[in-house]
Coordinates of C-alpha atoms in Angstrom, one line a residue:
Chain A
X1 CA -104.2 -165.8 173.4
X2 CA -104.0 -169.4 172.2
X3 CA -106.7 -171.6 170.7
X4 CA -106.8 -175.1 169.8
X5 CA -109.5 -177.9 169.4
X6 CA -109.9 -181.3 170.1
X7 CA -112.2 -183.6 167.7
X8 CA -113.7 -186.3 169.5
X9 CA -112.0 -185.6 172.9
X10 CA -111.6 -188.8 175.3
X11 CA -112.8 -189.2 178.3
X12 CA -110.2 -189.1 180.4
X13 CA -109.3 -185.9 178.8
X14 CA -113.7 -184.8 179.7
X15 CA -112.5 -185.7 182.9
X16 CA -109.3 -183.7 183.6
X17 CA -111.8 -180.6 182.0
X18 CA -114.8 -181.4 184.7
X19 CA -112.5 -181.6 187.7
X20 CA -111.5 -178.2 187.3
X21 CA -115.0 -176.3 186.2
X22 CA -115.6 -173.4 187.3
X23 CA -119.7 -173.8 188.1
X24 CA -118.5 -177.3 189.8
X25 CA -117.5 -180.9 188.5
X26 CA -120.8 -182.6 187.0
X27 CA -121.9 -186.2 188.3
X28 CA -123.2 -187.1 184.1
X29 CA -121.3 -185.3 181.1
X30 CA -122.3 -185.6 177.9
X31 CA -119.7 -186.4 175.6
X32 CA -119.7 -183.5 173.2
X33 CA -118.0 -184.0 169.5
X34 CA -115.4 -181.4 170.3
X35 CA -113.7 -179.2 172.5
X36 CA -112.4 -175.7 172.0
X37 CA -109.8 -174.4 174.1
X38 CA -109.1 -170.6 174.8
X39 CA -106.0 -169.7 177.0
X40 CA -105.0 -166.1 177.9
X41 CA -105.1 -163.4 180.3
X42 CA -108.1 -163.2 182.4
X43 CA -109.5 -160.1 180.6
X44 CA -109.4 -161.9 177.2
X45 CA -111.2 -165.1 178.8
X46 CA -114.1 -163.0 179.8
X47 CA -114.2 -161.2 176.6
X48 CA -113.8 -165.0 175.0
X49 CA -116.1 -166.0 177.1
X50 CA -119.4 -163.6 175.9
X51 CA -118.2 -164.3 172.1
X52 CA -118.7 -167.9 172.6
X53 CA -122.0 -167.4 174.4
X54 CA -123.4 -165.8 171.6
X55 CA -122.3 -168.7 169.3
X56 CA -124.9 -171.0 168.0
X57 CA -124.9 -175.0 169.1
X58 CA -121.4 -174.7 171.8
X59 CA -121.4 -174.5 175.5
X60 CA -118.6 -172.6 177.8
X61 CA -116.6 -172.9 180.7
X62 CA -114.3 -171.8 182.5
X63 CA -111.5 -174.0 183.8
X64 CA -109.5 -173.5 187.0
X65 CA -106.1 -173.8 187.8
X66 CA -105.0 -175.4 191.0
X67 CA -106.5 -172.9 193.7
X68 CA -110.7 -172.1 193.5
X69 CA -110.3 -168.4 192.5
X70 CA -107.7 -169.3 189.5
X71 CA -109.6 -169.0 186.0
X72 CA -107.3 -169.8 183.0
X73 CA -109.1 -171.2 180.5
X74 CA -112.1 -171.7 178.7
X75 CA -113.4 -174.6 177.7
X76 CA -116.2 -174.6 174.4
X77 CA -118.1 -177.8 173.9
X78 CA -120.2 -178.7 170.9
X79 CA -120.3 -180.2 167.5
X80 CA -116.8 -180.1 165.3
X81 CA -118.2 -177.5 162.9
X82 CA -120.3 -175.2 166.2
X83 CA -116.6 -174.9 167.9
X84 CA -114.7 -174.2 165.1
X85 CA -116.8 -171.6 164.3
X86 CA -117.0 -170.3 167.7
X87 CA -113.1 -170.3 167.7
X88 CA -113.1 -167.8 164.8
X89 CA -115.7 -165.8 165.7
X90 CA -113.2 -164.8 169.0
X91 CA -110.1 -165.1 167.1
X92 CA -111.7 -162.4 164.6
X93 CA -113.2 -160.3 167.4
X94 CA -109.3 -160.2 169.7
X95 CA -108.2 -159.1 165.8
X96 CA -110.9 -156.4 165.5
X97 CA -109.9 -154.7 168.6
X98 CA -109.6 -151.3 168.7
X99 CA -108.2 -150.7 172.6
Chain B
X1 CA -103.2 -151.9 182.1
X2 CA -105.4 -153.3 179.9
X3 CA -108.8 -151.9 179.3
X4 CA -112.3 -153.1 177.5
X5 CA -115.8 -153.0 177.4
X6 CA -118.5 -156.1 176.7
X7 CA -122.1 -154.9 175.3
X8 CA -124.8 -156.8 176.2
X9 CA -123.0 -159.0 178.4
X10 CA -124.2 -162.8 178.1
X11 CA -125.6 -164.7 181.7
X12 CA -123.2 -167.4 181.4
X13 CA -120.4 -164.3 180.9
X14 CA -121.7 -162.1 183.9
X15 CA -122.0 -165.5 185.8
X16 CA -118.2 -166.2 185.5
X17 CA -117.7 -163.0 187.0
X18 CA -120.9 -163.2 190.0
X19 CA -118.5 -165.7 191.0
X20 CA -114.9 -164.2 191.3
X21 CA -116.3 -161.0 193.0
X22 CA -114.3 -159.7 196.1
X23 CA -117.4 -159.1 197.7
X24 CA -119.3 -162.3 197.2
X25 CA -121.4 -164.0 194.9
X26 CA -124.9 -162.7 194.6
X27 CA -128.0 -164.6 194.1
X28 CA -129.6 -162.4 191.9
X29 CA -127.7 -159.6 189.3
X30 CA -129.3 -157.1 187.4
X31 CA -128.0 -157.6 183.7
X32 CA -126.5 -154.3 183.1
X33 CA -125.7 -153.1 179.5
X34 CA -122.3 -152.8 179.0
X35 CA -119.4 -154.3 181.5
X36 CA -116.2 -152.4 181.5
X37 CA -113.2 -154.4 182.2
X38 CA -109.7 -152.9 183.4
X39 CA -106.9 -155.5 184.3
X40 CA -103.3 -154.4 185.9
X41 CA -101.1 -154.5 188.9
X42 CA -103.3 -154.0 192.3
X43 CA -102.3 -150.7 192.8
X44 CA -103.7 -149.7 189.0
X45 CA -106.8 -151.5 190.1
X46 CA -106.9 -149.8 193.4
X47 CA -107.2 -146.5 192.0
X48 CA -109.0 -147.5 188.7
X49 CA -111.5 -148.6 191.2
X50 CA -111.6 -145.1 193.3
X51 CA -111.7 -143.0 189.4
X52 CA -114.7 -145.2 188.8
X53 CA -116.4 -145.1 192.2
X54 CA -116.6 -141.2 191.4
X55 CA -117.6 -141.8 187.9
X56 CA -121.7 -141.7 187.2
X57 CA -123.9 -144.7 186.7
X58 CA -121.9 -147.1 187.2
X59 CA -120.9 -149.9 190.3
X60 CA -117.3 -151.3 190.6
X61 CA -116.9 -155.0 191.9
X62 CA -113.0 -156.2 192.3
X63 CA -112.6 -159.5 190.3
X64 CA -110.4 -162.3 192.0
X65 CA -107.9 -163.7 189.3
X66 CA -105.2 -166.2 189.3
X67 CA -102.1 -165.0 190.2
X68 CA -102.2 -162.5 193.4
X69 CA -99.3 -160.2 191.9
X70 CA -101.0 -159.2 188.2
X71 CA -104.0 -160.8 187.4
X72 CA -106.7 -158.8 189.5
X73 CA -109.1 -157.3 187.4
X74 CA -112.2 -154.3 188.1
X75 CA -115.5 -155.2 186.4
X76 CA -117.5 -152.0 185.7
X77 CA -121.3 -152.4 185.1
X78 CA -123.5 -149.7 183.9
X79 CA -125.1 -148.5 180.7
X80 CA -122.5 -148.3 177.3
X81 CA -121.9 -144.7 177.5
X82 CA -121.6 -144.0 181.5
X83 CA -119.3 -147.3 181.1
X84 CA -117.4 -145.6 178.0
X85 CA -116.7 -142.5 180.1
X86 CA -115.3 -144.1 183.4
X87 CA -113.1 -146.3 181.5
X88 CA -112.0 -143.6 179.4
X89 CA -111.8 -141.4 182.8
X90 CA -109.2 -144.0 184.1
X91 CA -106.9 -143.7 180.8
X92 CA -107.0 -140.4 180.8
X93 CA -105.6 -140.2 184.9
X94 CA -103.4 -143.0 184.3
X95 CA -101.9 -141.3 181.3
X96 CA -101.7 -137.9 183.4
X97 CA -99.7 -139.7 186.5
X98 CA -96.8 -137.8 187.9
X99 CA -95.5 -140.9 190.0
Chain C
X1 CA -91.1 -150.5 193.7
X2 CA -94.4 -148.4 193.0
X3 CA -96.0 -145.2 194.5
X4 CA -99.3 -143.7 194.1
X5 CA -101.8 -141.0 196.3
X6 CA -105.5 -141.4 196.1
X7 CA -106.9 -138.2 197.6
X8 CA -110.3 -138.5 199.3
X9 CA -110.9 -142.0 198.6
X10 CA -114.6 -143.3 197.9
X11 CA -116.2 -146.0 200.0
X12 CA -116.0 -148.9 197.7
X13 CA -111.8 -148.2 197.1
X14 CA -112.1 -148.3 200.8
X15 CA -113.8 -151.4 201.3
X16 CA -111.7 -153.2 198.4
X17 CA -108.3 -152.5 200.9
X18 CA -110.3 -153.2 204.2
X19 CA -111.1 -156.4 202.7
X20 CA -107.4 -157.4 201.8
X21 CA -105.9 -156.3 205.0
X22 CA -103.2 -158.3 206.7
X23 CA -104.6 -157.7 210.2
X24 CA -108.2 -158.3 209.4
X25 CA -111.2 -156.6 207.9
X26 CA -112.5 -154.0 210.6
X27 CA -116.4 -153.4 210.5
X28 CA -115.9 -149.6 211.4
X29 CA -113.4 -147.5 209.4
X30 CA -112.8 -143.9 209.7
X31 CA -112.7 -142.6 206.4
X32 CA -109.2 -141.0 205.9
X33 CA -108.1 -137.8 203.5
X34 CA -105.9 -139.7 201.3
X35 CA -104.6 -143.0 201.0
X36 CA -100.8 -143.9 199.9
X37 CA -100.0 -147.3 198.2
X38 CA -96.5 -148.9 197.5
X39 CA -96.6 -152.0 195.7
X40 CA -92.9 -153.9 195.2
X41 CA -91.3 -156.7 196.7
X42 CA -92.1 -157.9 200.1
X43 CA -88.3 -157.1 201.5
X44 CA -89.2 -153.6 200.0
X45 CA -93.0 -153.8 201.4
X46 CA -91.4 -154.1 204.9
X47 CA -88.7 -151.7 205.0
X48 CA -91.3 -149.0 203.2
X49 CA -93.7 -150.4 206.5
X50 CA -90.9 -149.3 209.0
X51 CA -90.5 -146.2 207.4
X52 CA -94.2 -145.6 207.2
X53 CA -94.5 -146.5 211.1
X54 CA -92.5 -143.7 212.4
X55 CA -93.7 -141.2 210.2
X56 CA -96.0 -138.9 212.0
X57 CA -99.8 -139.0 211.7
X58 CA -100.2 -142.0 209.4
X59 CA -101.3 -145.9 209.8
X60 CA -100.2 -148.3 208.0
X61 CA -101.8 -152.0 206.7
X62 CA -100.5 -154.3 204.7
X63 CA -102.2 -155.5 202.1
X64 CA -103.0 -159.3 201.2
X65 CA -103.5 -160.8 197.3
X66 CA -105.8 -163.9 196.9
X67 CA -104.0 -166.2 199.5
X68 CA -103.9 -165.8 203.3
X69 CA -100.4 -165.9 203.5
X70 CA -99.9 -162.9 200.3
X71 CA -98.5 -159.4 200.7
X72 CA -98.2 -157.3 197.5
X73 CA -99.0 -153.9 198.8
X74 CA -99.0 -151.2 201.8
X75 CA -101.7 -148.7 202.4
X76 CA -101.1 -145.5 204.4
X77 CA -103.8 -144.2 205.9
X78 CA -103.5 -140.0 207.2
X79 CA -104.4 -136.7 206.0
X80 CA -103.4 -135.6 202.4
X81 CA -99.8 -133.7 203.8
X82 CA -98.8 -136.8 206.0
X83 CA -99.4 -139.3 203.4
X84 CA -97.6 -137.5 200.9
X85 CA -94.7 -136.9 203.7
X86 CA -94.4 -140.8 204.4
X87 CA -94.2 -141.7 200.7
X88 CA -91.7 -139.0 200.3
X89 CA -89.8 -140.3 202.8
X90 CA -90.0 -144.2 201.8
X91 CA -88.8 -143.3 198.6
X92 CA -86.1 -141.2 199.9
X93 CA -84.7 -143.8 201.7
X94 CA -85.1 -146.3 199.3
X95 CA -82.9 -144.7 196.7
X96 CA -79.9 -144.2 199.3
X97 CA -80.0 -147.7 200.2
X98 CA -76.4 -149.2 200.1
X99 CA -77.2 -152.8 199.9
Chain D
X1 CA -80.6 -162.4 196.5
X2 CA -81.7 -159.0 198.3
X3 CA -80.7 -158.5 201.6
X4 CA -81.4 -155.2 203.9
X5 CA -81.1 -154.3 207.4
X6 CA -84.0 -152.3 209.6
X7 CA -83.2 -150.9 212.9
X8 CA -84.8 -150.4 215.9
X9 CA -87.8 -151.8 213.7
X10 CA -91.5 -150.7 214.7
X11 CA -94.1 -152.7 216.2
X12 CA -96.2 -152.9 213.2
X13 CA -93.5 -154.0 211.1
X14 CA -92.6 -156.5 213.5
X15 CA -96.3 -157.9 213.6
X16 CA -96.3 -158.0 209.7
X17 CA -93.5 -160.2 209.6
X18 CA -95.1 -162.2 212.7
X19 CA -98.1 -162.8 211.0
X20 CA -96.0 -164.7 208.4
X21 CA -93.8 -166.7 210.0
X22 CA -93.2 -170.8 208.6
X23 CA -92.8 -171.7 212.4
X24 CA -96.8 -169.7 213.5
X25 CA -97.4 -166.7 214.8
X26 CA -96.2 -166.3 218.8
X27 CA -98.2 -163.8 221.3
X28 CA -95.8 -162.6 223.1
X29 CA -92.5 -161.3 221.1
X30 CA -89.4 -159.6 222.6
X31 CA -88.7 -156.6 219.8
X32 CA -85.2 -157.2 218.9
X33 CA -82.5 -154.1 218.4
X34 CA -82.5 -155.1 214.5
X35 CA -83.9 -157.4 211.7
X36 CA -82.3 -158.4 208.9
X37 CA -83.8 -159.3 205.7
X38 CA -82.9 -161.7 202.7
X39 CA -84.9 -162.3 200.2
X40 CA -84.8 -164.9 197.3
X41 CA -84.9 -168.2 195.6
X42 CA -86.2 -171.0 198.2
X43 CA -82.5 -172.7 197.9
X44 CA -80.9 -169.5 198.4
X45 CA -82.9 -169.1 201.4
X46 CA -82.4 -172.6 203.2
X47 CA -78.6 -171.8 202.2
X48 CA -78.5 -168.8 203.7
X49 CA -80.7 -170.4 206.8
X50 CA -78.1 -172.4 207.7
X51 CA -75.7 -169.4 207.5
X52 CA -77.3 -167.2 209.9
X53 CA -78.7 -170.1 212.4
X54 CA -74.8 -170.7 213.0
X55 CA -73.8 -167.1 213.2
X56 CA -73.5 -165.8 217.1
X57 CA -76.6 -163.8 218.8
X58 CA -79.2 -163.9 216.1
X59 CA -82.6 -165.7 215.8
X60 CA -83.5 -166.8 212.4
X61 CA -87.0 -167.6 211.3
X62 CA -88.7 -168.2 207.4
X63 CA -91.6 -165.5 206.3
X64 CA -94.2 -166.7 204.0
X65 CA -94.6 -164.9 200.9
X66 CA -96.6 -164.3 198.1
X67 CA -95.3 -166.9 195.2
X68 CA -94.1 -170.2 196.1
X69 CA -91.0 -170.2 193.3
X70 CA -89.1 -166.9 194.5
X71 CA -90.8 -164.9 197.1
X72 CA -90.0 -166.5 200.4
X73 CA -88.3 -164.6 203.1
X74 CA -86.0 -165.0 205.8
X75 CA -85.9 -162.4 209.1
X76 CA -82.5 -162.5 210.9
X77 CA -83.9 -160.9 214.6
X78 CA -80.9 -159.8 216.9
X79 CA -78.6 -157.1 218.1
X80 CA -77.4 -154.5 215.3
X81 CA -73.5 -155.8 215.4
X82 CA -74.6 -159.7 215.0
X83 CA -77.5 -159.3 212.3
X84 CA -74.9 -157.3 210.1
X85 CA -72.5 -159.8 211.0
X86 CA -74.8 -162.7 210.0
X87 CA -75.7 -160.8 206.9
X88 CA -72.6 -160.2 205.8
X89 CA -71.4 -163.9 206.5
X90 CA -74.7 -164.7 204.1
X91 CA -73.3 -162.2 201.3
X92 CA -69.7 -163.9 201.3
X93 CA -70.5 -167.7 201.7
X94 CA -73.5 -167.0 198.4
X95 CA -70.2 -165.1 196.2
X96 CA -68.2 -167.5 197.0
X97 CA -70.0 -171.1 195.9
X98 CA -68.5 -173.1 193.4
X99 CA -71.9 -174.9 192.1
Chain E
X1 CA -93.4 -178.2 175.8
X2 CA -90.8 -180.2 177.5
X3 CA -91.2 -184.2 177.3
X4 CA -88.9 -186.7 179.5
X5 CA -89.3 -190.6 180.1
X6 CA -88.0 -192.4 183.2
X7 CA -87.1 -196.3 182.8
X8 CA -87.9 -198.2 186.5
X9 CA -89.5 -195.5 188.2
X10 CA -88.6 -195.7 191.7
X11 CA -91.0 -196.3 194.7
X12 CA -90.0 -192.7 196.1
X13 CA -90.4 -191.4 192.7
X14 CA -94.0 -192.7 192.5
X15 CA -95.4 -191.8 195.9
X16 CA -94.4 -188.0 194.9
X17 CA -96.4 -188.1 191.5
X18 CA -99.5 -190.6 193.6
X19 CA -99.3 -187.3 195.6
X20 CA -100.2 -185.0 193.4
X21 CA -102.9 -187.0 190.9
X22 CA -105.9 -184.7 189.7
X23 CA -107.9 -187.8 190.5
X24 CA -106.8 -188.2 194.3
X25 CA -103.9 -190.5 195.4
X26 CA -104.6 -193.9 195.4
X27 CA -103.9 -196.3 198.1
X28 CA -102.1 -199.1 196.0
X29 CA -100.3 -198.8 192.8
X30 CA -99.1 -201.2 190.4
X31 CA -95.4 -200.1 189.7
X32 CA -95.4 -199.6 185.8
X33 CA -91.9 -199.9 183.3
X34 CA -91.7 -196.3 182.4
X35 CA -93.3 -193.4 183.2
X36 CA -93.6 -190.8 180.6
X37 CA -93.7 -186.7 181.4
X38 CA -95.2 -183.8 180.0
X39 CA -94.8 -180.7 181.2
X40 CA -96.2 -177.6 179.6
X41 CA -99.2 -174.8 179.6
X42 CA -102.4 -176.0 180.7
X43 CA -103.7 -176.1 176.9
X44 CA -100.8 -178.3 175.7
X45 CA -101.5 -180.4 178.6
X46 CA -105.4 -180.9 177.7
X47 CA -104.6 -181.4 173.8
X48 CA -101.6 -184.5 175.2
X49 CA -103.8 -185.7 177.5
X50 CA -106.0 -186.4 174.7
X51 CA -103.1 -187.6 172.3
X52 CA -101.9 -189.7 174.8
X53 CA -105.3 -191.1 176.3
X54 CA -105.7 -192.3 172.9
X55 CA -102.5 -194.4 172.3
X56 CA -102.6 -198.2 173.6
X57 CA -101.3 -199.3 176.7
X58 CA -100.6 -196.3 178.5
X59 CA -102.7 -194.7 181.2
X60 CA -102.7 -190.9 181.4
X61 CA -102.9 -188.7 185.0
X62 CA -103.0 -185.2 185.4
X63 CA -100.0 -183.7 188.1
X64 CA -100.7 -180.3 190.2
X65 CA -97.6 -178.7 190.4
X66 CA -96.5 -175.3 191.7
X67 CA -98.3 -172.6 189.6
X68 CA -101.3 -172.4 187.4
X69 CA -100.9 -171.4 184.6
X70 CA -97.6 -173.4 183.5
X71 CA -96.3 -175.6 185.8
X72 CA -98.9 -178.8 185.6
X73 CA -97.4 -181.8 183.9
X74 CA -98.9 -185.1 182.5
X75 CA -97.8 -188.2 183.7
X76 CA -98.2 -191.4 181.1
X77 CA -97.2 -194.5 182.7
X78 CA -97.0 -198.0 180.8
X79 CA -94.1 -200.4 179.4
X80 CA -91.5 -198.7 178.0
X81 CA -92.2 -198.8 174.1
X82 CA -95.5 -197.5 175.1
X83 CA -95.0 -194.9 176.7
X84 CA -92.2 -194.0 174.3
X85 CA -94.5 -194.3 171.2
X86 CA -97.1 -191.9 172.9
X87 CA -94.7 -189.1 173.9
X88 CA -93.5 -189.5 170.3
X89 CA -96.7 -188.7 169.0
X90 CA -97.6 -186.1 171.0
X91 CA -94.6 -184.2 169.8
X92 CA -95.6 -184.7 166.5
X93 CA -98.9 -183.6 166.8
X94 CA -97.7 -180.3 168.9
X95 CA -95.2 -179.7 165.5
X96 CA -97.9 -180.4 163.3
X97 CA -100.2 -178.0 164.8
X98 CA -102.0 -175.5 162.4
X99 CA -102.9 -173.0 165.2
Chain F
X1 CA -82.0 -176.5 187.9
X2 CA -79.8 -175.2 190.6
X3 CA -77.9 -177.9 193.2
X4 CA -76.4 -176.8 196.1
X5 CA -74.6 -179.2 199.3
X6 CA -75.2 -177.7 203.2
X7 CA -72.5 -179.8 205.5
X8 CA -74.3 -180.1 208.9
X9 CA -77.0 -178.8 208.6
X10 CA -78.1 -176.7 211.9
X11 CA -81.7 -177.7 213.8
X12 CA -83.7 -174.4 212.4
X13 CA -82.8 -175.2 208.5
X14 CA -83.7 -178.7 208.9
X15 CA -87.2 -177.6 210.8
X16 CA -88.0 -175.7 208.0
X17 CA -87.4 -178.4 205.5
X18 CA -89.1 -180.6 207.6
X19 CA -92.1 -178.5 207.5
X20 CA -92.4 -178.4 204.3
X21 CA -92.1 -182.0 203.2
X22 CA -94.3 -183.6 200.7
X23 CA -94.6 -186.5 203.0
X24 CA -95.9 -184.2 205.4
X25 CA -93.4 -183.2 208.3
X26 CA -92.3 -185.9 210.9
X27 CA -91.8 -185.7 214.5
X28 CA -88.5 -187.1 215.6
X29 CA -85.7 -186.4 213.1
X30 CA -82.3 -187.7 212.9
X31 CA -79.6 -185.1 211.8
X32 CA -77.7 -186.1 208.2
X33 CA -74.5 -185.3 208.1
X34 CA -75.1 -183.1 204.6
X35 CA -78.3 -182.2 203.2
X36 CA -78.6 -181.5 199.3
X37 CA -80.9 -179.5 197.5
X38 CA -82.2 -179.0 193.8
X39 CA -84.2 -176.2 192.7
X40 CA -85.9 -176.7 189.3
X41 CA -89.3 -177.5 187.1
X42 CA -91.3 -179.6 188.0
X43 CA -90.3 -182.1 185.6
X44 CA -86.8 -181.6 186.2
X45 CA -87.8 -182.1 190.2
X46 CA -89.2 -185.4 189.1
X47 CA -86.5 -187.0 187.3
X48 CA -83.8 -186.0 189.5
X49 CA -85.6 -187.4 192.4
X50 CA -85.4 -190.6 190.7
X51 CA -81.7 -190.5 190.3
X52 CA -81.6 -189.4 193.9
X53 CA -83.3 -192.8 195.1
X54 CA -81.3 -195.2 193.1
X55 CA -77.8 -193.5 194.7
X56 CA -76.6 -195.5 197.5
X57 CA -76.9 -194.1 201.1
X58 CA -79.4 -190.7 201.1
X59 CA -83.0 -190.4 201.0
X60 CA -85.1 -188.0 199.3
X61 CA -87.7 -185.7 200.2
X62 CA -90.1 -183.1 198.0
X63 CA -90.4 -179.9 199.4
X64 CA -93.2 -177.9 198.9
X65 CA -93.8 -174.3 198.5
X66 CA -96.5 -172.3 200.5
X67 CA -99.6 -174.3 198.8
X68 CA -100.1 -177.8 199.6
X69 CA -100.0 -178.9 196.4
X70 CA -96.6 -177.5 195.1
X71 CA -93.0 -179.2 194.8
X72 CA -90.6 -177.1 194.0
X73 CA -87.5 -178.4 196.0
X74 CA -85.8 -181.5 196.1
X75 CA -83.5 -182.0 199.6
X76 CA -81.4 -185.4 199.6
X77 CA -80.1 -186.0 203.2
X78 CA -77.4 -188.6 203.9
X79 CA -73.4 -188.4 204.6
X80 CA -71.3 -186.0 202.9
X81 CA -70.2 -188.5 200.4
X82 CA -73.5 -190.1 199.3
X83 CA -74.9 -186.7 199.0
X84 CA -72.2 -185.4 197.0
X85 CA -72.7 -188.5 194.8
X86 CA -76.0 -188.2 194.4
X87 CA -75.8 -184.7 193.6
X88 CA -73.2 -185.1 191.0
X89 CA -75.8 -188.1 189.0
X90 CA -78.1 -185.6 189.1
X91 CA -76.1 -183.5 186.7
X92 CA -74.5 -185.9 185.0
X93 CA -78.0 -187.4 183.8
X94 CA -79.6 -184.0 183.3
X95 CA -76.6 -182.8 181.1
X96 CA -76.6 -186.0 179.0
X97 CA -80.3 -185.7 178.2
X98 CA -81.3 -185.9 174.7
X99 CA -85.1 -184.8 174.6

């Protein structure tokens, strides 16, 4: 699993992200401070996916690849600190794992 | 094959799935307690899925992943301990395989 | 190449191969003893296929991944006996291939 | 490369191949004494395309398979002397390149 | 992560990268000095995108290629010291990664 | 990358390139005397089909894989000669690559 974050991401960058939502592009984006970025197997983005939802101040999503059913990554937006500490929180928990 | 459970899956988490089902997306989904996950080749998955169809209290929805050959994945929804046993009922006849 | 037997297979295994089959879901299905599956390559999927075909009280499907155009896995419908027969056989042949 | 022969092939095995043909499925198809099968990269395949296309008494046509990069097919259809002449032809030209 | 620059792109050259933009071809395109290339995992992509998207006088596009979860590439077109001093940093920003 | 020369090319191999072109497939077709091909990443595909177009006396096409969005072929048709030149650049240039 690989993690990585961007501070103060551009928005052509916002834009590569929306295209490829999984809940749809949006028409208005908010541009967050920064984006975490989880890729892995599809097991660990779900399991990603529920540790980030129960972070404080972030938002997820999952990305697509290039067909509709493809999920490969998951996007975390917030503020610099919220997605760093969301980052560690499922860093810690993929650690943790007993099976 | 690759096996884990979520407790107290989060909406955003159990959405992410509603919408990779192999039966459809549903408008409304009871929040279960636990989701079991179990990700492999299809034929793993195939009879994963038939171990935990004959498992108790739980339902078994194929997920739709991103690569055809590997990536399918079984979500398992139920309460922690019937989810606990049916995963642990598919380890057990994996482990126990003749061919 | 990869062989497995599920023996009385439940509704939902059923429905998660009458979904994915190369032909076309069917709205009626006959509910068989036991299902065989071979998963491999698809120059192995369609030599096991022939040798599947003209065994004696099974049907075959092939089975589709995400894409239209996918096939990663047979499924051999029959009674327990005839199911194991044909797999016997498809492995028998495949090990005393020349080229 | 992977190449096999099947003989006297069935008619479901013939239908799972038609069902994937690069040039459309046909209705009506005259079932051919043998089919030989080679299986590869895509290069390898339009290589060994133009092999069998200028070999005597067999019909040559690309099968769609599951991964763009490795898992395309071709089916040489013909009597059993010219498919295994074809095939053979494929075998020596691909041993003997020189880049 | 594998980076490549190409001096006087030709027309050929660009139609096959217009093809394959994540925002949609477009119907007329300046022809630009240099086009740089990135080509990568999808979260080496994001984090260029972003390296690049903030360098001056390069624009960045997104390129669908063959399969998800490796294959897209970034395209970063501009005059030639441009595009030279962005794919220069984003190699030292991929070295100089803490996790 | 993988490069390989067909010296005329029969009518089936060059349907199936032709149905598989980037460009999208056209309807009358004059027959090259050679046809070369390059099998590779994307990048690779990329750069090479810009060496391709400035070599005298062969045009290139992309070829894609079963998705509409993948290119993972490169065929170069023109006389023997050209092609053979062209082919030759290609290698040269990728050999002589320093990042």
């Amino acid at each position: 699993m690989d993690c990585r974050m961007i501070k103060s991401p551009g928005e052509n960058t916002l834009a590569i992200l929306n295209r490829r939502k999984g809940s749809g592009p949006r028409e208005s984006l908010i541009k967050p401070d920064a984006i975490g970025l989880v890729q892995g197997k599809l097991i660990e983005m779900v399991c990603a996916a529920d540790v980030a939802e129960k972070a404080v101040g972030v938002t997820v999503e999952d990305i697509k690849g290039s067909c509709p059913q493809n999920m490969i990554m998951l996007a975390i937006y917030g503020d610099t600190a919220s997605v760093e500490a969301a980052l560690n929180e499922i860093k810690k928990k993929e650690n943790s794992r007993v099976w």
